[in-house]
Coordinates of C-alpha atoms in Angstrom, one line a residue:
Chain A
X21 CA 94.0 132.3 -10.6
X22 CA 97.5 130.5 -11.7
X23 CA 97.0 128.5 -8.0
X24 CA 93.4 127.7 -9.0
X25 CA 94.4 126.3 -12.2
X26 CA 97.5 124.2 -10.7
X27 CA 95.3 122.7 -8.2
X28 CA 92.8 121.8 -10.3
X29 CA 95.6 119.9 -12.6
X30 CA 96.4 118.0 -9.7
X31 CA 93.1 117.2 -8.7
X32 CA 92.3 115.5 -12.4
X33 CA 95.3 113.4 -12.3
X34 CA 93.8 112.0 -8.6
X35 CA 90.5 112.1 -9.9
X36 CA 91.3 110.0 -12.9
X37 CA 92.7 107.5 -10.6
X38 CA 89.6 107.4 -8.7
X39 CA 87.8 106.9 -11.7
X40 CA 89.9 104.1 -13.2
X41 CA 89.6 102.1 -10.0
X42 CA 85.5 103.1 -10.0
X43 CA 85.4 101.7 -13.4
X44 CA 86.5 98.5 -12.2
X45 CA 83.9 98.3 -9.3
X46 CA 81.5 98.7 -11.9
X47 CA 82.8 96.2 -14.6
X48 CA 82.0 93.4 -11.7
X49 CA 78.9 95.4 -10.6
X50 CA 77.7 94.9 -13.9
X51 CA 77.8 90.6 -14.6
X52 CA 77.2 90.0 -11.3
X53 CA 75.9 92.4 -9.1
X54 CA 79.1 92.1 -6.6
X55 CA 82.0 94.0 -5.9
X56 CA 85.1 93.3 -5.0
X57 CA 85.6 95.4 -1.3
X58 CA 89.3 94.4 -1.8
X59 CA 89.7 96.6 -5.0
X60 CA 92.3 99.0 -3.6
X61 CA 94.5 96.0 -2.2
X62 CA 94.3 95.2 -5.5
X63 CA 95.9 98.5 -6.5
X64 CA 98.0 97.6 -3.9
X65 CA 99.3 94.3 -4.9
X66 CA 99.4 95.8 -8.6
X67 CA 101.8 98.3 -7.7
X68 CA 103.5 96.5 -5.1
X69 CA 104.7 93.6 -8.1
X70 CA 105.2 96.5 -10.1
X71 CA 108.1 97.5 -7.8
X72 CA 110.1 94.1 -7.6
X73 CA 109.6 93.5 -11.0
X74 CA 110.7 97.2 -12.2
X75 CA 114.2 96.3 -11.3
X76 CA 114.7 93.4 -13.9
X77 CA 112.5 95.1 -16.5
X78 CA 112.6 98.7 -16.9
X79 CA 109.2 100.1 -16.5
X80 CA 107.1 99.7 -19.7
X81 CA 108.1 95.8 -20.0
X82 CA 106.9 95.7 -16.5
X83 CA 103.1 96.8 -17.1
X84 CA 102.0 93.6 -19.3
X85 CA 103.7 91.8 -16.0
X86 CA 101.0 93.3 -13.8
X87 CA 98.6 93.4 -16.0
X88 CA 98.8 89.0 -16.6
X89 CA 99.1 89.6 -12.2
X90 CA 96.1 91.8 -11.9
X91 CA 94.0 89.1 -14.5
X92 CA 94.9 85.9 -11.7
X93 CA 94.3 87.5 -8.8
X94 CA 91.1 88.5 -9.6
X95 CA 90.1 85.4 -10.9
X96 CA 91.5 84.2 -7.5
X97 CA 89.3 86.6 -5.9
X98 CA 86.2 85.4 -7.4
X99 CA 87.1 81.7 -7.3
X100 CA 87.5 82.2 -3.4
X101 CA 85.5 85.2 -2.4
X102 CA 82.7 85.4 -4.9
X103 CA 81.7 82.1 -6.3
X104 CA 80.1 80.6 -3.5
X105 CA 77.9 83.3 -2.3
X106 CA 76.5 84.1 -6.1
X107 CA 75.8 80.1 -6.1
X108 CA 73.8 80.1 -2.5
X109 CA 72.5 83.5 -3.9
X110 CA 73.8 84.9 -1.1
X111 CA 73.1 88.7 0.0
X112 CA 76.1 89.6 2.1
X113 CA 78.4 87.0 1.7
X114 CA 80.5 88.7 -1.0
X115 CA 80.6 91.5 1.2
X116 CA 82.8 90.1 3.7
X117 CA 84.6 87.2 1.9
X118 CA 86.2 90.5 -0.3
X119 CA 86.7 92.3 2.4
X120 CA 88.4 88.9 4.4
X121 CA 90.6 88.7 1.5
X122 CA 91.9 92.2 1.1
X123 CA 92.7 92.1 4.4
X124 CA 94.5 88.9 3.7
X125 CA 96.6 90.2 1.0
X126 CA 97.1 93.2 2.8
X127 CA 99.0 91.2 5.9
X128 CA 101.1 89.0 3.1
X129 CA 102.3 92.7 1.5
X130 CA 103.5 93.6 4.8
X131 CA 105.3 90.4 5.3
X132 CA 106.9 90.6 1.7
X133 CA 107.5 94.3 1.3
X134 CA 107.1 95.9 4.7
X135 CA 105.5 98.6 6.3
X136 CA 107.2 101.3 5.0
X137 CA 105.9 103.5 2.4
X138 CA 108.5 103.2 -0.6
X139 CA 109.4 104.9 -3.7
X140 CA 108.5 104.0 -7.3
X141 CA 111.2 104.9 -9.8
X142 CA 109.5 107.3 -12.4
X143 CA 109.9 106.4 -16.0
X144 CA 109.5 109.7 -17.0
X145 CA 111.7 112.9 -16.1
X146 CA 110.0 114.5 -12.4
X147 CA 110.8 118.0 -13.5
X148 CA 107.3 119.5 -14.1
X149 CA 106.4 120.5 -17.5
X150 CA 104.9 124.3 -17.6
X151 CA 101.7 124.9 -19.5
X152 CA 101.1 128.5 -19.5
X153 CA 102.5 128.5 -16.2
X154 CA 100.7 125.6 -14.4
X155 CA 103.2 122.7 -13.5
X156 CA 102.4 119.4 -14.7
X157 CA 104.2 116.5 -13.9
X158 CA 104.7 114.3 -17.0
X159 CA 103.7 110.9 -15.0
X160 CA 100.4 113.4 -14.3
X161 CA 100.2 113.4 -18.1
X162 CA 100.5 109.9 -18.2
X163 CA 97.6 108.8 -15.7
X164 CA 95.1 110.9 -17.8
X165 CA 95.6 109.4 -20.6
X166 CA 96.4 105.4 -19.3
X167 CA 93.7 105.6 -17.3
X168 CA 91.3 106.8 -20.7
X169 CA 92.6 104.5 -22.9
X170 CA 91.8 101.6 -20.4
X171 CA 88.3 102.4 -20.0
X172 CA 87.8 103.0 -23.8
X173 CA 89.7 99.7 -24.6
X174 CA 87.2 97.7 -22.1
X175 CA 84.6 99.6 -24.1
X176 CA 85.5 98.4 -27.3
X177 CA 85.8 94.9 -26.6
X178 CA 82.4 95.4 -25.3
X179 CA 80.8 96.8 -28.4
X180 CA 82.9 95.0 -31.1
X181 CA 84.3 91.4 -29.8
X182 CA 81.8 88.7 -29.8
X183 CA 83.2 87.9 -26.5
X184 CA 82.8 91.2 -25.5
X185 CA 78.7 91.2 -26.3
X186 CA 79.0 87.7 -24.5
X187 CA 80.0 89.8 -21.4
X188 CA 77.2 92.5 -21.9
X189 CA 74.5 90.3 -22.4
X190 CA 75.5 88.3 -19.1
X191 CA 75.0 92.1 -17.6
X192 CA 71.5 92.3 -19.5
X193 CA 70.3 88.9 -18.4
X194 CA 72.3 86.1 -16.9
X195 CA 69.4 83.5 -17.5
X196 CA 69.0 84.6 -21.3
X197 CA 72.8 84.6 -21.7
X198 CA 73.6 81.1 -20.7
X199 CA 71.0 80.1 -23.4
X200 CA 73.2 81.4 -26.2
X201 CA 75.4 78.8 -25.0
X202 CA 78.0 81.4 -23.1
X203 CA 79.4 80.6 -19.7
X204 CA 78.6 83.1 -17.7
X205 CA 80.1 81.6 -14.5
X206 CA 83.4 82.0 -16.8
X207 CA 82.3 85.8 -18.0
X208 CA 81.4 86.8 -14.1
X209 CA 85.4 85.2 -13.0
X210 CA 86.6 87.5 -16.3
X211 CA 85.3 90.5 -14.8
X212 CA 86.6 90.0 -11.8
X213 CA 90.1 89.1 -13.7
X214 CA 89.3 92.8 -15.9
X215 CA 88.7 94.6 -12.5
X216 CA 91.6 93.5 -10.8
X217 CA 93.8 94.2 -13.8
X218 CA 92.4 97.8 -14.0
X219 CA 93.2 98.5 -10.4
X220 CA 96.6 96.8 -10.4
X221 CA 97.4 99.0 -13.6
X222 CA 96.0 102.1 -11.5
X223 CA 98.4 101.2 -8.6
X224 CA 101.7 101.4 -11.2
X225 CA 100.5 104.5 -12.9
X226 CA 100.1 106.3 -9.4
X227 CA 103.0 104.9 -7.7
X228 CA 106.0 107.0 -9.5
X229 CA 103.5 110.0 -8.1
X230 CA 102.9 109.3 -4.8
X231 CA 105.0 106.6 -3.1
X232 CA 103.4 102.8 -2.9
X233 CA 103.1 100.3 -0.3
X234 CA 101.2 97.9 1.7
X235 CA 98.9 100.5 3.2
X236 CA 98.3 102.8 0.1
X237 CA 95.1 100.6 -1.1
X238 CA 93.1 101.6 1.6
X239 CA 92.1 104.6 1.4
X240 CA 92.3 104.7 -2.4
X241 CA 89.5 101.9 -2.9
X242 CA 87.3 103.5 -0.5
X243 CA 87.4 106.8 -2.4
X244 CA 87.1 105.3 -5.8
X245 CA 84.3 103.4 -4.3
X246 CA 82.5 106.8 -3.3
X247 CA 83.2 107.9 -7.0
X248 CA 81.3 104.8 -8.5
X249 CA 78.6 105.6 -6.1
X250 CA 78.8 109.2 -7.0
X251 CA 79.2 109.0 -10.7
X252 CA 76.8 105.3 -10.7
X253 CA 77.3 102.4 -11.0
X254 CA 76.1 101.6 -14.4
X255 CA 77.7 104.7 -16.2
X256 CA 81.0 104.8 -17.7
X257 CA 80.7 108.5 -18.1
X258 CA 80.2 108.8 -14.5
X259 CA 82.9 107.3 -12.9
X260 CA 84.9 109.8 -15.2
X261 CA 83.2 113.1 -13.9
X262 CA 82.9 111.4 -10.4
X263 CA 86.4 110.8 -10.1
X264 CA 87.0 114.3 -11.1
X265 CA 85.1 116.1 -9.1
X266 CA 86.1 114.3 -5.7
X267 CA 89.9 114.5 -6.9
X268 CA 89.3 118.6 -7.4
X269 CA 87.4 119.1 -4.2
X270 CA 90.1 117.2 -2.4
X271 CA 93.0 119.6 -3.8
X272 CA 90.9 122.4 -3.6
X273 CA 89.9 122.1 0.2
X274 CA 93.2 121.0 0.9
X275 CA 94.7 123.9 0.0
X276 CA 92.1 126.7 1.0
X277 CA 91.1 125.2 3.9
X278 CA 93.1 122.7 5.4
X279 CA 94.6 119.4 4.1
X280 CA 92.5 117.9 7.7
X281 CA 89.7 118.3 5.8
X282 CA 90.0 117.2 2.3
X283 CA 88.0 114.2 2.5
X284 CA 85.1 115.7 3.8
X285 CA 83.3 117.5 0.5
X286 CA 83.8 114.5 -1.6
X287 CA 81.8 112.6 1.2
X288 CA 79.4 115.4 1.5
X289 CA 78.9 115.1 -1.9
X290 CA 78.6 111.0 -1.8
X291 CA 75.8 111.8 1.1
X292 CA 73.8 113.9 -0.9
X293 CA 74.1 111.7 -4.4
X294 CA 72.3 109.4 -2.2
X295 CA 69.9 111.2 -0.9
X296 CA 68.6 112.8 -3.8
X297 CA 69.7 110.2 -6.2
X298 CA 70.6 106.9 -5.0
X299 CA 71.8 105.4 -8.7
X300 CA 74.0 108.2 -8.9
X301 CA 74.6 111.2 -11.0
X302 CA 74.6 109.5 -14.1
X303 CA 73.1 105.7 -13.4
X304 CA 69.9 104.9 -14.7
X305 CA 67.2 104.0 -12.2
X306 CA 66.2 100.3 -12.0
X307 CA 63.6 98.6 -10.2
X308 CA 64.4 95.3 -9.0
X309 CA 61.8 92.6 -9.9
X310 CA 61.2 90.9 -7.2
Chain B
X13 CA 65.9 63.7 -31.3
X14 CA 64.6 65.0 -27.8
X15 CA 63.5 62.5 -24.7
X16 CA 62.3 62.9 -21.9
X17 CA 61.6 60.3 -19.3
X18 CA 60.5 60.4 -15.6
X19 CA 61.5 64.2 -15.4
X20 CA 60.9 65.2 -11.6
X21 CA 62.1 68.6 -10.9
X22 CA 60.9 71.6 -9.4
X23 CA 61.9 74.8 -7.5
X24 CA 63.7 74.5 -4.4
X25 CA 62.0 71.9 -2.5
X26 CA 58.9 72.6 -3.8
X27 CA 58.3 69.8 -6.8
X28 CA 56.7 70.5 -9.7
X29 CA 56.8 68.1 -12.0
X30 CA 55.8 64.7 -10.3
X31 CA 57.1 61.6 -13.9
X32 CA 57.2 63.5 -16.8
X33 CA 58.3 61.7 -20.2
X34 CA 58.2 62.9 -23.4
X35 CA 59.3 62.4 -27.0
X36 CA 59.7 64.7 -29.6
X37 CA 61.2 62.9 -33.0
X38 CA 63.5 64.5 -35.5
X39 CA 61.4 67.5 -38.0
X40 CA 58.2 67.2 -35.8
X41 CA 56.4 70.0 -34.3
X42 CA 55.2 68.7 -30.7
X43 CA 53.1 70.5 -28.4
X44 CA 52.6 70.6 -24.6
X45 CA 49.2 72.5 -23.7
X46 CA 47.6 72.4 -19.7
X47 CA 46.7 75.4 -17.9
X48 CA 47.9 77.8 -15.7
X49 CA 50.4 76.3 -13.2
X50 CA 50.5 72.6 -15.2
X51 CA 54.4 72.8 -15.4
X52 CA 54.6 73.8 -19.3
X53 CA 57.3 76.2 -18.4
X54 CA 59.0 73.9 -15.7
X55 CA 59.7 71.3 -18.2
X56 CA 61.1 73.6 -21.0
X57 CA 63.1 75.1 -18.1
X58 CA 64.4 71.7 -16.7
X59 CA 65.4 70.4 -20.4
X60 CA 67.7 73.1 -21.4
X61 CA 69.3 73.1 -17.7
X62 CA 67.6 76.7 -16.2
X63 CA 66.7 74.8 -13.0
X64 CA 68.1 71.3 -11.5
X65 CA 66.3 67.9 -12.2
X66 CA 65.7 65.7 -9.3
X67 CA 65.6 63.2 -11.5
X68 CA 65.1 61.2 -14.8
X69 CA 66.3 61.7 -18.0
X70 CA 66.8 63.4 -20.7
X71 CA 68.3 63.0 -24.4
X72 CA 69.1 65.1 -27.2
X73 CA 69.9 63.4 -30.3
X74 CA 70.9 60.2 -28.2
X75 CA 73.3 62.4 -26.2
X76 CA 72.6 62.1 -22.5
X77 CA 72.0 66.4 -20.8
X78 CA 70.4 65.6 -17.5
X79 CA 71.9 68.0 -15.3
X80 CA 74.2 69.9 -17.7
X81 CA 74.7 73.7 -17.3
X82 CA 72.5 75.7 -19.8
X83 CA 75.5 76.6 -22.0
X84 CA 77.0 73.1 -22.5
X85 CA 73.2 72.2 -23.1
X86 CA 73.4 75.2 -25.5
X87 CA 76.1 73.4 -27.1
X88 CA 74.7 70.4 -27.6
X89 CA 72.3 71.7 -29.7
X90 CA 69.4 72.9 -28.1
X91 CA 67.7 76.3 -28.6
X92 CA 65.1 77.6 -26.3
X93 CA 63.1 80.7 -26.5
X94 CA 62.1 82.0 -22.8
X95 CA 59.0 82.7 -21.4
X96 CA 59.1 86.5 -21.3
X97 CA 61.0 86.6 -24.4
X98 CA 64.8 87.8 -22.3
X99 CA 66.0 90.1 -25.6
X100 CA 68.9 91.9 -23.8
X101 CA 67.7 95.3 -23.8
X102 CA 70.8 97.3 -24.3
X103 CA 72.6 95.3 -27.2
X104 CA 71.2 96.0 -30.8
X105 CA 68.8 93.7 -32.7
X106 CA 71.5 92.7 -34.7
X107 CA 73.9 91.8 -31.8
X108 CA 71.1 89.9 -30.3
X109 CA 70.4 87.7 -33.3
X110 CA 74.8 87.7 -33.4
X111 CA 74.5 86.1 -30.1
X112 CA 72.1 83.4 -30.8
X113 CA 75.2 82.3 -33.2
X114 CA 77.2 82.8 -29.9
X115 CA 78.4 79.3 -30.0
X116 CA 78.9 78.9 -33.6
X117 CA 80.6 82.1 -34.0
X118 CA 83.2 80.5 -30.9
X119 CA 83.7 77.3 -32.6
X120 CA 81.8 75.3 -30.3
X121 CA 79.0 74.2 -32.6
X122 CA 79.4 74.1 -36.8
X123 CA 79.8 77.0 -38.1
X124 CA 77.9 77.2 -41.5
X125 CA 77.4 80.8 -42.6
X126 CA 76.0 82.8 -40.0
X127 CA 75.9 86.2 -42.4
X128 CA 73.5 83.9 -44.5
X129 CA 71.2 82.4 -41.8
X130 CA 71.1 86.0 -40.5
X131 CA 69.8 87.5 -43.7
X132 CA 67.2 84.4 -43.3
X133 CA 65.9 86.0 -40.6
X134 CA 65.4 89.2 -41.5
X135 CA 63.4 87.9 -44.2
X136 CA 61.3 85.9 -42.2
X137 CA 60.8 88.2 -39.5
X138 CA 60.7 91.6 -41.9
X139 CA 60.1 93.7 -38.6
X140 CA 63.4 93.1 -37.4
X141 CA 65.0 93.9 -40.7
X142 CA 63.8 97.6 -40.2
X143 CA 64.9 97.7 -36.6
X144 CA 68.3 95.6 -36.9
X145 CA 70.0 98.7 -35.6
X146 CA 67.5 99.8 -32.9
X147 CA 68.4 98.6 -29.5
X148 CA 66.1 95.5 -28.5
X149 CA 64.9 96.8 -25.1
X150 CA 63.1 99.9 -27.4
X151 CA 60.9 97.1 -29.5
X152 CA 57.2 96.0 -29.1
X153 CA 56.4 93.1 -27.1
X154 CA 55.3 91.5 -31.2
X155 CA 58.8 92.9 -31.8
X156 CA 60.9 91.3 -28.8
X157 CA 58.6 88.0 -29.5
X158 CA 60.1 87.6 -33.1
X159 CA 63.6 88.7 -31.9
X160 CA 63.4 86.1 -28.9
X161 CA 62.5 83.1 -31.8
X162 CA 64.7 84.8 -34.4
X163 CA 67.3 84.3 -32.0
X164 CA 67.4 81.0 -30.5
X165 CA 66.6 79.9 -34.5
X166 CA 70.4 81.5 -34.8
X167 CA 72.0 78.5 -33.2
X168 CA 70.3 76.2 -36.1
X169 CA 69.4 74.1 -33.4
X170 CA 68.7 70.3 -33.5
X171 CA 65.6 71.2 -31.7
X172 CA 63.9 74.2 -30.7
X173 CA 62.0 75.0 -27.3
X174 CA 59.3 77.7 -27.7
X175 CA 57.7 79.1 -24.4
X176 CA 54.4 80.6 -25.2
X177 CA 55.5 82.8 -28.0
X178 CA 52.2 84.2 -28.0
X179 CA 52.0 85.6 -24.9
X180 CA 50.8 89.1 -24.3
X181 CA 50.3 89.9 -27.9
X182 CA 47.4 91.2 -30.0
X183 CA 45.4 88.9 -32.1
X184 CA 46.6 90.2 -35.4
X185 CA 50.3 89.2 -34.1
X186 CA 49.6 85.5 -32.6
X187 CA 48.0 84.8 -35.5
X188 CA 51.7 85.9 -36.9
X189 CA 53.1 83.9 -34.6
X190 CA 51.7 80.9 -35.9
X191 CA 51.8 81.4 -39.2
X192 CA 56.0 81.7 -38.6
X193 CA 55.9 78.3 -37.0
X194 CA 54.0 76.8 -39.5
X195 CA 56.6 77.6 -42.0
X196 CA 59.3 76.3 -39.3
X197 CA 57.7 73.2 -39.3
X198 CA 57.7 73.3 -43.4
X199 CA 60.9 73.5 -43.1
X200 CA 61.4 70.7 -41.1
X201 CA 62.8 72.4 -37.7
X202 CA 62.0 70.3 -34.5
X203 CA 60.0 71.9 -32.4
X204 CA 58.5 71.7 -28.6
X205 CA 55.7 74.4 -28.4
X206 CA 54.4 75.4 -24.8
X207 CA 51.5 77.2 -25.8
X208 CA 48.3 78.2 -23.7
X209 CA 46.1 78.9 -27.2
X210 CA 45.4 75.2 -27.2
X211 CA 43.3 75.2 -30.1
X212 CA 45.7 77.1 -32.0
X213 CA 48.9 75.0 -30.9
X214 CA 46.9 71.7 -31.9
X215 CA 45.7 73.2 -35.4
X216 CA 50.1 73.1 -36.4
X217 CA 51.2 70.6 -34.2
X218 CA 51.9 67.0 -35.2
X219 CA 51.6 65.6 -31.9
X220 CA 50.3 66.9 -28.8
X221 CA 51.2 66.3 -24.8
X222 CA 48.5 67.3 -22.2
X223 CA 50.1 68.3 -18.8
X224 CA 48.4 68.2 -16.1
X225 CA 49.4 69.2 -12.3
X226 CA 53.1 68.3 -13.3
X227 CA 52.0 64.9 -14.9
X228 CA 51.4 64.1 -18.4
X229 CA 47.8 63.3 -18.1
X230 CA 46.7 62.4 -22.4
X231 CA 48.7 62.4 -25.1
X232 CA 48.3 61.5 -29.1
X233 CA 49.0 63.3 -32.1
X234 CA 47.9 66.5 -32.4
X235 CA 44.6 66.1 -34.3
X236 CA 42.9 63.3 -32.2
X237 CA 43.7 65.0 -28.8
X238 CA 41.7 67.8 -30.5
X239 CA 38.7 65.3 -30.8
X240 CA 39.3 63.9 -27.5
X241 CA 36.0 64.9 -25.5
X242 CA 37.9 65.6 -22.4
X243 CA 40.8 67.8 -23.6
X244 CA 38.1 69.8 -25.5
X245 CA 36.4 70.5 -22.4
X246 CA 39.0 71.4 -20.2
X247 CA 41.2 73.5 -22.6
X248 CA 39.7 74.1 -25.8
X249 CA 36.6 75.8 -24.5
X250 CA 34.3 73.5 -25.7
X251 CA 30.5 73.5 -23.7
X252 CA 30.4 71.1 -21.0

C-alpha cells in the first residue's frame, strides 16, 4: 500500500509535466488550429538557458529569464514555421515546418551544450520530505503547484483582460474577431509566444528532477502530446487528468511490470481515446463546416 | 463618409464583383438590395477588408482603406455586422458587446465612455439586457441578430455595415429589426444595409443601390427606386 501511494506521488509530479506541456499544445490549438510539433525542444531550450543562466543568477531570478526566452522563440517559431502555411491555408505545412525546426534547435543544443545529459542544481533541499511515510521530493512539490498556477494564470488573463477575451474570441471566430478591430495575426504569434513560454517553464521545473539536455525534449513533447489528445484538445481540465493518468500508469507499470514497458498503457490508452472518442475525454465534439 | 469606386473583387480567381461604386454620405441610411448571388455580401466583405480587392477604391471619411487588414479597417472606423451574425459562442453577451469597444477600450480609437454606450444598448436591445450574463452561443437566432448589431454599434463607428440582419428570423422579429434601424437612422448613424426584404429595406432607407450580377445596375434614393417599374418587378414582387 505505502509503495502504491509512493508511486502514485511520483507519477502526478510527471503527469503534471505532461499536462503543462499539453496545455500549451492546446493554447496554439485553440487561435489557430496548429501546433507546434517542436514543443518539447522547446522544453528543451527552456531548460537548457535555464542552466547557463542559473550560474549568474541563482534559480528564482533565472525563471522570468526563460520565461522572456520561451515568449521569442515562440514568436520565432510562428514567424518562421507557422505563418506562411496559415496564410496559403495550408493543411500540412505546419506540420513539418515545426517539426523542421525542432530538429533545428535540437542540433544548435548539441553544438552549444553537448550531448551529455547534465545536472540541474536544485533550488530546493533533495532530501525527500515524508508524508505519512510516502517520500516527496520538495522540487515534486514544486512542479504541482508551478505547473497549476500557470495554467490558472493563462486562464485569468483569458476571462478577465480585454486582451485576453481578444485571444478567445480569435479561438471562437477568427473572421468575427478581426472585425472588432483585433489583430489576430498578432494574437495567433502570442500563442505561440504563451506556448513556448509554458514549455520552456516546464523544462526548468523538471530539470533539478531529472537531469536536462539536448535530447530530453523528445520524448517529453510526444507524451504531452498523447495527453492533449487524451485529455482534448479544447479542455483545460483535460490536459490536467490526462497528464495524470499517463504519468501514474507509467510509474505504476514501471514498477510492477517492467520499466521496458512503461510507455505502453498510456499509448493504449491514447489508442482507445481515439477510437471511442476522437475529441478526447473531455473535448467537446465539433463538426467542421465545410 | 464611405466611397466606393470601381470595386472589382471576388473569391480566389473567381470575380464577383465586375465596377462597383458606391457612395454612402455622412447620417444616411443607404441600401443595396439584388438577389441571391448579386454580390450584396461580396461588397460589405471587400469594404471592411474580409477578402482582397482586385481593384478600385475605397474611402472612409476621405481616408483611403483599399486593401487594409480588417482590424486597421476596424480602426479606422468602420463597423460591420456579418452575414451569419459570428457572436463568439463561448464569451458572455457582455464580453461580446465589451469587444465591439475592443479598439476603444486599447486606445486605438476615442475612447468616450464605453460603460455608458453599453447601458445604451441594453436599452435598445432589452433582450440582451436579460441575457448579458448568458453565454452568446446559447441565444436565439432574434437574440444573436441584436447581439451581432449591438456589437459592431460598440465601436461608435463612422459608418456601419449591416449584412441582412434579418435573415432567418420570424416575422414578428424583422419587423423588430427594422424598427431598431429606423431609430439608428433617427439618430443619425450611417448606415449600408444589405438586405434581401427589398420592400422593407426601401421603406427606411434614404437612398437605394440595385446590384445586379456584381454590377450596380439602378440606383436613386430610396423612394423612387421603389416606383421604378423595373426594380418593382424584379425584387419587390410586383405582377409582371
Amino acid at each position: 500500500m505505502q509503495i502504491l501511494a509512493q508511486l502514485i506521488a511520483s507519477g502526478i509530479a510527471v503527469g503534471m509535466i505532461y499536462g503543462v506541456i499539453a496545455f500549451g499544445y492546446q493554447l496554439t490549438f485553440a487561435t489557430s488550429k496548429t501546433l507546434n510539433f517542436g514543443q518539447g525542444e522547446a522544453l528543451m531550450l527552456g531548460s537548457l538557458v535555464g542552466l547557463t543562466v542559473v550560474s549568474f543568477t541563482g534559480y528564482w531570478i533565472m525563471l522570468p529569464i526563460v520565461l522572456a526566452f520561451g515568449l521569442v522563440q515562440g514568436a520565432v517559431v510562428e514567424r518562421l514555421g507557422v505563418r506562411q502555411a496559415i496564410r496559403t491555408k495550408s493543411e500540412a505545412g505546419w506540420i513539418m515546418a515545426t517539426i523542421a525546426l525542432g530538429i533545428i534547435f535540437k542540433n544548435l543544443a548539441e553544438n552549444i551544450w553537448g550531448r551529455d545529459a547534465l545536472k540541474f542544481p536544485s533550488p530546493l533541499p533533495e532530501a525527500p520530505l515524508s508524508f505519512m511515510g510516502v517520500n516527496v521530493l520538495p522540487m515534486e512539490v514544486v512542479i504541482v503547484f508551478g505547473a497549476l498556477a500557470m495554467m490558472l494564470l493563462v486562464e485569468v488573463f483569458n476571462r478577465r483582460s480585454i486582451y485576453g477575451k481578444a485571444v478567445v474570441a480569435t479561438a471562437n471566430d477568427r473572421d468575427a474577431a478581426g472585425l472588432m478591430g483585433i489583430n489576430t495575426s498578432l494574437v495567433i504569434t502570442f500563442s505561440y509566444s504563451l506556448s513556448s513560454m509554458t514549455a520552456a517553464f516546464a523544462g526548468v521545473l523538471v530539470a533539478p528532477v531529472t537531469l536536462t539536455g539536448a535530447a530530453m525534449g523528445g520524448a517529453l513533447g510526444l507524451k504531452a502530446f498523447a495527453v492533449a489528445i487524451i485529455g482534448g484538445l479544447s479542455s483545460g481540465m483535460g490536459v490536467v487528468v490526462g497528464g495524470l493518468i499517463l504519468g501514474i500508469t507509467e510509474t505504476l507499470t514501471g514498477y510492477y511490470i517492467s520499466t521496458g514497458y512503461k510507455d505502453v498503457p498510456g499509448l493504449v490508452l491514447l489508442l482507445l481515446v481515439l477510437s471511442f472518442k476522437p475529441s478526447g475525454l473531455f473535448g467537446s465534439a465539433t463538426i467542421k463546416k465545410v | 463618409m464611405l466611397k466606393v469606386e470601381n470595386l472589382v473583387a471576388g473569391y480566389g480567381k473567381v470575380q464577383v464583383l465586375h465596377d462597383v461604386s458606391l457612395h454612402v454620405p455622412q447620417g444616411t441610411l443607404v441600401t443595396l438590395i439584388g438577389s441571391n448571388g448579386a454580390g450584396k455580401t461580396t461588397t460589405l466583405r471587400a469594404v471592411s477588408g474580409m477578402i482582397a480587392t482586385q481593384s478600385g477604391r475605397i474611402t472612409l471619411n476621405g481616408a483611403e482603406i483599399t486593401g487594409l487588414a480588417p482590424h486597421a479597417i476596424t480602426r479606422g472606423g468602420l463597423a460591420h455586422s456579418p452575414e451569419g451574425r459570428r457572436v463568439f459562442p463561448t464569451l458572455p453577451v457582455a464580453d461580446n458587446l465589451l469587444l465591439g469597444a475592443f479598439t476603444r477600450v486599447t486606445g486605438s480609437r476615442p475612447k468616450g465612455d464605453v460603460a455608458r454606450d453599453l447601458e445604451r444598448m441594453y436599452a435598445l436591445f432589452p433582450r440582451l439586457a436579460e441575457r448579458r450574463a448568458q453565454l452568446a452561443g446559447t441565444l436565439s437566432g432574434g437574440e444573436q441578430q441584436m447581439l451581432a448589431m449591438a456589437r459592431a454599434l460598440m465601436l461608435n463607428p463612422l459608418v456601419l455595415l449591416l449584412d441582412e440582419p434579418s435573415m432567418g428570423l420570424a416575422p414578428r422579429l424583422v419587423e423588430e429589426v427594422f424598427a431598431i434601424i429606423a431609430r439608428l437612422k433617427s439618430e443619425r448613424v450611417t448606415m449600408l444595409l444589405v438586405e434581401q426584404f427589398a420592400a422593407a429595406a426601401l421603406d427606411v432607407a434614404d437612398f437605394g443601390y440595385v446590384l445586379e450580377n456584381g454590377r450596380v445596375s439602378a440606383s436613386g434614393p430610396a423612394a423612387r427606386l421603389k416606383d421604378d417599374p423595373a426594380v418593382r418587378a424584379a425584387y419587390l414582387g410586383a405582377a409582371h
